[in-house]
mmCIF file of C-alpha atoms and ligand atoms in Angstrom:
data_model
loop_
_atom_site.group_PDB
_atom_site.id
_atom_site.type_symbol
_atom_site.label_atom_id
_atom_site.label_comp_id
_atom_site.label_asym_id
_atom_site.label_seq_id
_atom_site.Cartn_x
_atom_site.Cartn_y
_atom_site.Cartn_z
ATOM 1 C CA MET A 1 0.803 -2.110 25.262
ATOM 2 C CA PRO A 2 1.839 -5.277 23.064
ATOM 3 C CA GLU A 3 5.407 -5.874 22.192
ATOM 4 C CA ASN A 4 5.018 -5.216 18.615
ATOM 5 C CA ASN A 5 2.874 -2.050 19.033
ATOM 6 C CA ARG A 6 2.513 -1.356 15.221
ATOM 7 C CA ALA A 7 2.778 2.215 16.003
ATOM 8 C CA PRO A 8 4.349 4.078 12.850
ATOM 9 C CA VAL A 9 8.299 4.947 13.320
ATOM 10 C CA GLY A 10 9.653 7.650 11.120
ATOM 11 C CA VAL A 11 8.599 7.873 7.698
ATOM 12 C CA ASP A 12 8.112 4.122 6.214
ATOM 13 C CA PRO A 13 7.265 4.278 2.684
ATOM 14 C CA PHE A 14 7.166 0.963 2.306
ATOM 15 C CA ARG A 15 3.716 0.424 4.427
ATOM 16 C CA PRO A 16 0.382 1.412 4.138
ATOM 17 C CA ASN A 17 -0.156 4.350 6.693
ATOM 18 C CA PRO A 18 -3.965 5.242 8.166
ATOM 19 C CA ALA A 19 -3.197 9.190 7.951
ATOM 20 C CA ARG A 20 -1.446 8.771 4.419
ATOM 21 C CA VAL A 21 -4.218 6.385 2.890
ATOM 22 C CA TYR A 22 -6.914 9.126 4.394
ATOM 23 C CA ASN A 23 -5.156 12.037 2.911
ATOM 24 C CA TYR A 24 -5.343 9.954 -0.578
ATOM 25 C CA MET A 25 -9.030 9.341 -0.067
ATOM 26 C CA LEU A 26 -9.509 13.078 0.447
ATOM 27 C CA GLY A 27 -7.287 14.194 -2.658
ATOM 28 C CA GLY A 28 -4.305 15.401 -0.621
ATOM 29 C CA LYS A 29 -0.827 14.942 -1.683
ATOM 30 C CA ASP A 30 0.777 13.679 1.533
ATOM 31 C CA ASN A 31 1.008 10.031 0.339
ATOM 32 C CA TYR A 32 3.507 7.503 -1.186
ATOM 33 C CA ASP A 33 2.935 4.469 -3.795
ATOM 34 C CA ALA A 34 2.400 2.063 -0.720
ATOM 35 C CA ASP A 35 -0.840 4.218 0.734
ATOM 36 C CA ARG A 36 -1.965 4.582 -3.213
ATOM 37 C CA ASP A 37 -1.975 0.923 -3.971
ATOM 38 C CA TYR A 38 -3.547 0.344 -0.879
ATOM 39 C CA GLY A 39 -6.115 3.015 -1.860
ATOM 40 C CA ASP A 40 -6.480 2.091 -4.878
ATOM 41 C CA ARG A 41 -7.440 -1.963 -3.828
ATOM 42 C CA MET A 42 -9.738 -0.590 -1.308
ATOM 43 C CA LEU A 43 -11.486 1.373 -4.176
ATOM 44 C CA GLU A 44 -11.550 -1.514 -6.479
ATOM 45 C CA VAL A 45 -13.882 -3.512 -4.116
ATOM 46 C CA ALA A 46 -15.529 -0.375 -2.595
ATOM 47 C CA PRO A 47 -15.327 2.382 -5.450
ATOM 48 C CA ASP A 48 -17.160 4.745 -3.200
ATOM 49 C CA THR A 49 -14.552 4.987 -0.427
ATOM 50 C CA LYS A 50 -13.606 8.546 -0.969
ATOM 51 C CA ILE A 51 -17.477 9.162 -0.611
ATOM 52 C CA THR A 52 -17.414 7.721 2.823
ATOM 53 C CA ALA A 53 -13.828 9.778 3.457
ATOM 54 C CA TRP A 54 -15.714 13.107 2.921
ATOM 55 C CA HIS A 55 -19.076 11.807 4.738
ATOM 56 C CA SER A 56 -16.330 11.365 7.748
ATOM 57 C CA ARG A 57 -14.796 14.486 7.733
ATOM 58 C CA ARG A 58 -18.215 16.358 7.382
ATOM 59 C CA PHE A 59 -19.449 14.462 10.508
ATOM 60 C CA LEU A 60 -16.357 15.470 12.359
ATOM 61 C CA LEU A 61 -16.573 19.503 11.479
ATOM 62 C CA GLN A 62 -20.346 19.463 12.421
ATOM 63 C CA ALA A 63 -19.702 17.776 15.638
ATOM 64 C CA VAL A 64 -17.185 20.528 16.380
ATOM 65 C CA ARG A 65 -19.167 23.507 15.208
ATOM 66 C CA GLU A 66 -22.043 22.038 17.312
ATOM 67 C CA ALA A 67 -19.938 21.716 20.463
ATOM 68 C CA ALA A 68 -18.422 25.336 19.752
ATOM 69 C CA GLU A 69 -22.172 26.556 19.626
ATOM 70 C CA ALA A 70 -23.105 24.549 22.606
ATOM 71 C CA GLY A 71 -20.004 26.644 24.451
ATOM 72 C CA ILE A 72 -17.358 24.174 24.533
ATOM 73 C CA ARG A 73 -14.032 25.840 23.617
ATOM 74 C CA GLN A 74 -11.643 23.022 24.425
ATOM 75 C CA PHE A 75 -10.917 20.324 21.692
ATOM 76 C CA VAL A 76 -8.657 17.408 22.147
ATOM 77 C CA ASP A 77 -8.352 15.879 18.446
ATOM 78 C CA ILE A 78 -7.159 12.252 18.972
ATOM 79 C CA GLY A 79 -5.676 11.091 15.581
ATOM 80 C CA ALA A 80 -6.283 14.173 13.679
ATOM 81 C CA GLY A 81 -4.294 13.050 10.549
ATOM 82 C CA ILE A 82 -2.583 15.457 8.260
ATOM 83 C CA PRO A 83 -4.380 19.165 8.256
ATOM 84 C CA ILE A 84 -6.633 19.279 5.547
ATOM 85 C CA SER A 85 -8.357 22.732 5.270
ATOM 86 C CA PRO A 86 -11.102 23.598 6.693
ATOM 87 C CA ASN A 87 -9.430 22.172 9.789
ATOM 88 C CA VAL A 88 -11.051 21.623 13.389
ATOM 89 C CA HIS A 89 -9.542 24.630 15.031
ATOM 90 C CA GLU A 90 -10.720 26.604 11.883
ATOM 91 C CA VAL A 91 -14.271 25.477 12.318
ATOM 92 C CA ALA A 92 -14.334 25.834 15.842
ATOM 93 C CA GLN A 93 -12.534 29.399 16.001
ATOM 94 C CA GLU A 94 -15.210 30.704 13.510
ATOM 95 C CA VAL A 95 -18.041 29.964 16.144
ATOM 96 C CA GLU A 96 -15.724 30.915 19.135
ATOM 97 C CA PRO A 97 -12.491 32.923 18.063
ATOM 98 C CA SER A 98 -10.764 31.718 21.778
ATOM 99 C CA ALA A 99 -11.047 28.146 21.247
ATOM 100 C CA ILE A 100 -7.950 25.766 21.768
ATOM 101 C CA VAL A 101 -7.098 22.369 20.343
ATOM 102 C CA ALA A 102 -4.640 19.867 21.148
ATOM 103 C CA SER A 103 -3.732 18.136 17.838
ATOM 104 C CA ILE A 104 -2.503 14.718 18.468
ATOM 105 C CA ASP A 105 -1.410 11.788 16.530
ATOM 106 C CA PHE A 106 0.988 9.048 16.855
ATOM 107 C CA ASP A 107 2.364 9.224 13.645
ATOM 108 C CA PRO A 108 5.574 11.277 13.577
ATOM 109 C CA VAL A 109 4.681 11.972 9.470
ATOM 110 C CA VAL A 110 1.400 13.402 10.873
ATOM 111 C CA TYR A 111 3.409 15.346 13.747
ATOM 112 C CA ALA A 112 5.444 16.725 11.234
ATOM 113 C CA HIS A 113 2.973 17.826 8.633
ATOM 114 C CA SER A 114 1.033 19.251 11.699
ATOM 115 C CA ASN A 115 3.890 21.243 12.798
ATOM 116 C CA ALA A 116 4.858 22.660 9.066
ATOM 117 C CA LEU A 117 1.497 23.452 8.450
ATOM 118 C CA LEU A 118 -0.131 24.779 11.483
ATOM 119 C CA THR A 119 2.652 26.704 12.637
ATOM 120 C CA GLY A 120 1.506 30.429 13.253
ATOM 121 C CA ALA A 121 -2.134 29.212 13.808
ATOM 122 C CA PRO A 122 -3.566 30.361 17.191
ATOM 123 C CA GLY A 123 -4.636 28.151 19.421
ATOM 124 C CA VAL A 124 -3.535 24.744 17.952
ATOM 125 C CA THR A 125 -1.200 22.888 19.522
ATOM 126 C CA PRO A 126 0.374 19.282 17.587
ATOM 127 C CA ILE A 127 0.983 16.800 20.103
ATOM 128 C CA LEU A 128 2.712 13.622 19.481
ATOM 129 C CA ALA A 129 1.026 10.792 21.345
ATOM 130 C CA ASP A 130 -0.819 7.400 21.231
ATOM 131 C CA ILE A 131 -4.414 6.990 22.507
ATOM 132 C CA ARG A 132 -3.443 3.740 23.684
ATOM 133 C CA GLU A 133 -1.477 5.819 26.327
ATOM 134 C CA PRO A 134 -4.360 8.069 27.569
ATOM 135 C CA ASP A 135 -2.765 9.361 30.687
ATOM 136 C CA LYS A 136 -0.117 10.565 28.663
ATOM 137 C CA VAL A 137 -2.643 11.964 26.345
ATOM 138 C CA LEU A 138 -4.072 13.633 29.033
ATOM 139 C CA GLU A 139 -0.777 15.220 30.659
ATOM 140 C CA LEU A 140 0.603 16.249 27.126
ATOM 141 C CA SER A 141 -2.983 17.914 26.246
ATOM 142 C CA ARG A 142 -2.516 20.024 29.885
ATOM 143 C CA GLU A 143 1.094 20.812 29.421
ATOM 144 C CA GLU A 144 1.715 21.322 25.883
ATOM 145 C CA ALA A 145 -2.113 22.834 24.549
ATOM 146 C CA GLY A 146 -2.959 24.332 28.121
ATOM 147 C CA ILE A 147 -6.270 22.219 28.254
ATOM 148 C CA ASP A 148 -8.266 22.468 31.499
ATOM 149 C CA PHE A 149 -10.068 19.236 32.265
ATOM 150 C CA SER A 150 -12.044 21.250 34.890
ATOM 151 C CA GLN A 151 -13.804 22.879 32.187
ATOM 152 C CA PRO A 152 -16.125 21.111 29.475
ATOM 153 C CA VAL A 153 -13.872 19.794 26.385
ATOM 154 C CA ALA A 154 -14.743 17.693 23.295
ATOM 155 C CA PHE A 155 -12.807 14.694 22.961
ATOM 156 C CA LEU A 156 -12.569 14.123 18.975
ATOM 157 C CA ILE A 157 -11.733 10.228 18.009
ATOM 158 C CA VAL A 158 -12.730 9.720 14.452
ATOM 159 C CA GLY A 159 -11.521 7.193 12.314
ATOM 160 C CA VAL A 160 -9.057 5.985 14.942
ATOM 161 C CA LEU A 161 -10.601 3.349 17.479
ATOM 162 C CA HIS A 162 -10.918 0.636 14.635
ATOM 163 C CA PHE A 163 -7.026 0.918 14.310
ATOM 164 C CA VAL A 164 -6.600 -0.363 17.919
ATOM 165 C CA MET A 165 -7.041 -4.171 18.610
ATOM 166 C CA ASP A 166 -9.150 -5.621 21.541
ATOM 167 C CA ASP A 167 -5.861 -6.507 23.302
ATOM 168 C CA GLU A 168 -4.584 -3.010 22.962
ATOM 169 C CA LYS A 169 -7.472 -2.246 25.600
ATOM 170 C CA PRO A 170 -9.501 0.753 23.639
ATOM 171 C CA TYR A 171 -12.109 0.629 26.124
ATOM 172 C CA GLU A 172 -10.012 1.258 29.025
ATOM 173 C CA ALA A 173 -8.401 4.006 27.027
ATOM 174 C CA VAL A 174 -11.638 5.697 26.319
ATOM 175 C CA ALA A 175 -12.856 4.832 29.538
ATOM 176 C CA ARG A 176 -9.920 7.086 31.212
ATOM 177 C CA LEU A 177 -10.995 9.897 28.900
ATOM 178 C CA ARG A 178 -14.247 9.637 29.934
ATOM 179 C CA GLU A 179 -13.324 9.709 33.529
ATOM 180 C CA VAL A 180 -11.629 13.240 33.437
ATOM 181 C CA MET A 181 -14.909 14.705 31.246
ATOM 182 C CA ALA A 182 -16.313 17.593 32.921
ATOM 183 C CA PRO A 183 -19.998 17.916 32.710
ATOM 184 C CA GLY A 184 -21.134 19.436 29.408
ATOM 185 C CA SER A 185 -18.211 17.557 27.892
ATOM 186 C CA ARG A 186 -18.514 15.651 24.426
ATOM 187 C CA LEU A 187 -17.257 12.595 22.960
ATOM 188 C CA VAL A 188 -17.279 12.339 19.109
ATOM 189 C CA ILE A 189 -16.521 9.012 17.595
ATOM 190 C CA GLN A 190 -16.453 7.694 13.990
ATOM 191 C CA HIS A 191 -15.891 4.196 14.002
ATOM 192 C CA ALA A 192 -15.735 1.138 11.355
ATOM 193 C CA SER A 193 -18.450 -0.821 11.668
ATOM 194 C CA ILE A 194 -18.984 -4.705 11.072
ATOM 195 C CA SER A 195 -21.821 -4.400 8.662
ATOM 196 C CA THR A 196 -19.147 -2.921 5.654
ATOM 197 C CA HIS A 197 -19.446 -4.962 2.558
ATOM 198 C CA PRO A 198 -17.746 -8.454 3.076
ATOM 199 C CA PHE A 199 -15.161 -7.600 0.301
ATOM 200 C CA PHE A 200 -13.693 -4.562 1.837
ATOM 201 C CA LYS A 201 -13.324 -6.146 5.002
ATOM 202 C CA ASN A 202 -11.515 -8.672 3.668
ATOM 203 C CA THR A 203 -9.213 -6.900 1.484
ATOM 204 C CA SER A 204 -8.555 -4.395 3.876
ATOM 205 C CA THR A 205 -7.512 -6.542 6.449
ATOM 206 C CA VAL A 206 -5.589 -8.945 4.170
ATOM 207 C CA GLN A 207 -3.430 -6.194 2.676
ATOM 208 C CA ALA A 208 -2.800 -4.230 6.450
ATOM 209 C CA VAL A 209 -1.362 -7.184 8.369
ATOM 210 C CA ASN A 210 1.330 -5.768 10.501
ATOM 211 C CA SER A 211 1.006 -2.525 9.636
ATOM 212 C CA PRO A 212 -0.465 0.256 11.450
ATOM 213 C CA SER A 213 -3.715 0.300 8.839
ATOM 214 C CA LEU A 214 -5.132 -3.094 10.441
ATOM 215 C CA PRO A 215 -8.669 -2.426 10.862
ATOM 216 C CA GLU A 216 -10.982 -4.120 13.628
ATOM 217 C CA PHE A 217 -14.612 -3.765 12.356
ATOM 218 C CA ARG A 218 -16.953 -3.901 15.321
ATOM 219 C CA GLU A 219 -20.576 -4.235 16.085
ATOM 220 C CA PRO A 220 -22.933 -1.238 16.689
ATOM 221 C CA GLU A 221 -23.390 -2.491 20.282
ATOM 222 C CA ARG A 222 -19.463 -2.682 20.812
ATOM 223 C CA VAL A 223 -19.134 0.917 19.443
ATOM 224 C CA LEU A 224 -21.820 2.326 21.446
ATOM 225 C CA GLU A 225 -19.471 0.711 24.898
ATOM 226 C CA PHE A 226 -17.219 3.579 23.937
ATOM 227 C CA PHE A 227 -20.028 6.021 25.221
ATOM 228 C CA GLU A 228 -20.838 3.974 28.584
ATOM 229 C CA GLY A 229 -22.783 6.710 30.994
ATOM 230 C CA LEU A 230 -22.939 9.575 28.505
ATOM 231 C CA GLU A 231 -26.284 10.647 26.832
ATOM 232 C CA MET A 232 -26.305 9.852 23.043
ATOM 233 C CA LEU A 233 -26.940 13.058 21.029
ATOM 234 C CA PRO A 234 -29.437 13.143 18.255
ATOM 235 C CA PRO A 235 -29.772 11.440 15.487
ATOM 236 C CA GLY A 236 -27.745 8.596 17.899
ATOM 237 C CA LEU A 237 -24.940 6.605 16.423
ATOM 238 C CA LEU A 238 -25.429 5.884 12.820
ATOM 239 C CA PRO A 239 -23.563 5.411 9.681
ATOM 240 C CA ALA A 240 -21.785 8.390 8.672
ATOM 241 C CA ASN A 241 -24.190 9.135 5.358
ATOM 242 C CA GLU A 242 -27.411 8.805 7.570
ATOM 243 C CA TRP A 243 -26.142 10.970 10.599
ATOM 244 C CA LEU A 244 -25.498 13.549 8.447
ATOM 245 C CA ASP A 245 -28.864 13.429 5.848
ATOM 246 C CA ALA A 246 -31.024 10.398 5.706
ATOM 247 C CA ARG A 247 -31.025 11.305 1.853
ATOM 248 C CA LEU A 248 -27.322 10.519 1.500
ATOM 249 C CA PRO A 249 -26.904 7.200 -0.182
ATOM 250 C CA ALA A 250 -25.145 4.196 1.534
ATOM 251 C CA THR A 251 -21.529 3.251 0.688
ATOM 252 C CA ARG A 252 -20.029 -0.044 0.918
ATOM 253 C CA LEU A 253 -17.271 0.911 3.839
ATOM 254 C CA VAL A 254 -19.768 1.647 6.975
ATOM 255 C CA VAL A 255 -18.540 4.050 9.333
ATOM 256 C CA LEU A 256 -20.772 4.454 12.749
ATOM 257 C CA CYS A 257 -20.792 7.982 13.765
ATOM 258 C CA GLY A 258 -22.234 9.227 17.141
ATOM 259 C CA VAL A 259 -21.783 12.154 19.612
ATOM 260 C CA GLY A 260 -22.164 11.530 23.833
ATOM 261 C CA ARG A 261 -22.467 14.166 26.475
ATOM 262 C CA LYS A 262 -21.368 14.139 30.143
ATOM 263 C CA ASN A 263 -24.403 15.699 31.988
HETATM 264 C C1 SAM B 301 -8.396 7.957 8.897
HETATM 265 S S1 SAM B 301 -7.365 8.973 9.783
HETATM 266 C C2 SAM B 301 -8.681 10.112 10.397
HETATM 267 C C3 SAM B 301 -7.868 11.793 10.635
HETATM 268 C C4 SAM B 301 -8.803 12.803 11.316
HETATM 269 N N1 SAM B 301 -9.492 12.157 12.465
HETATM 270 C C5 SAM B 301 -10.238 12.879 10.280
HETATM 271 O O1 SAM B 301 -11.105 12.389 11.010
HETATM 272 O O2 SAM B 301 -10.020 13.707 9.475
HETATM 273 C C6 SAM B 301 -6.940 8.144 11.391
HETATM 274 C C7 SAM B 301 -5.917 8.587 11.956
HETATM 275 O O3 SAM B 301 -5.597 8.173 13.240
HETATM 276 C C8 SAM B 301 -4.139 8.306 13.852
HETATM 277 N N2 SAM B 301 -3.855 6.940 14.833
HETATM 278 C C9 SAM B 301 -4.044 5.717 14.366
HETATM 279 N N3 SAM B 301 -4.123 4.838 15.555
HETATM 280 C C10 SAM B 301 -3.624 5.910 16.059
HETATM 281 C C11 SAM B 301 -3.181 5.791 17.815
HETATM 282 N N4 SAM B 301 -3.007 4.425 18.454
HETATM 283 N N5 SAM B 301 -3.213 6.902 18.602
HETATM 284 C C12 SAM B 301 -3.131 8.293 18.046
HETATM 285 N N6 SAM B 301 -3.374 8.472 16.559
HETATM 286 C C13 SAM B 301 -3.664 7.162 15.873
HETATM 287 C C14 SAM B 301 -3.543 7.886 12.187
HETATM 288 O O4 SAM B 301 -2.083 8.336 12.403
HETATM 289 C C15 SAM B 301 -4.172 8.715 11.351
HETATM 290 O O5 SAM B 301 -3.994 9.939 11.406
#
């Protein structure tokens, strides 16, 4: 991992933070002025960004429901964010009450919120870990959440990989996760697309330099590489609005969504 690893340390209210900006976009209250200022700049160049955030959230929960309906009862949610209802474990447990969730994030603020908000919720374990250290993610998922990788699992990596720069080895990290997936497992990814409106790309990049919110917008072919060796489930890799419903309008921030299955 590079020396300046851009991981949030404690509570830094002065730099925009992806979990809190996303919480702001979803209408949550767990954010600071720096997050709201950054979010408002994004909304100036792309007023429909709150809609994109909700599309992404719907994609995540629909993918969880479909995985649970297919018999998966273990979920490793990496970059889980500040809990917002309905949460991953609620949707999974509606289908399969014994479902368990490792709710992972590298942000101590998220970890604190998860501990406070999810305490007492059966089957969900907040974990502090970084996707750039996949072996640690796997180890803690096993040890703390009781995930058994000899059984099918769904890795949820929604709105996270575009915060991992190429030199931080996102492809190697996801390859390591694919390696341990038992047959029947799923990989659920949402990733910001290069076809996002240029104003959004420029503003979000300039405003986030040196912060954990710095995004990398990738081409669809590069996002597909995360699914190498997996079968893409219908409807394939598509912008969130199209993945959900072809009649939903496009948004300026384009996030690509897809689900792959290990056969
Ligand atoms: C846009 S939010 C998405 C939250 C949630 N996945 C969802 O879709 O509702 C991105 C989350 O990824 C987390 N994150 C970013 N980089 C990460 C990393 N390297 N390892 C773990 N979590 C990370 C952030 O802290 C933030 O909570």
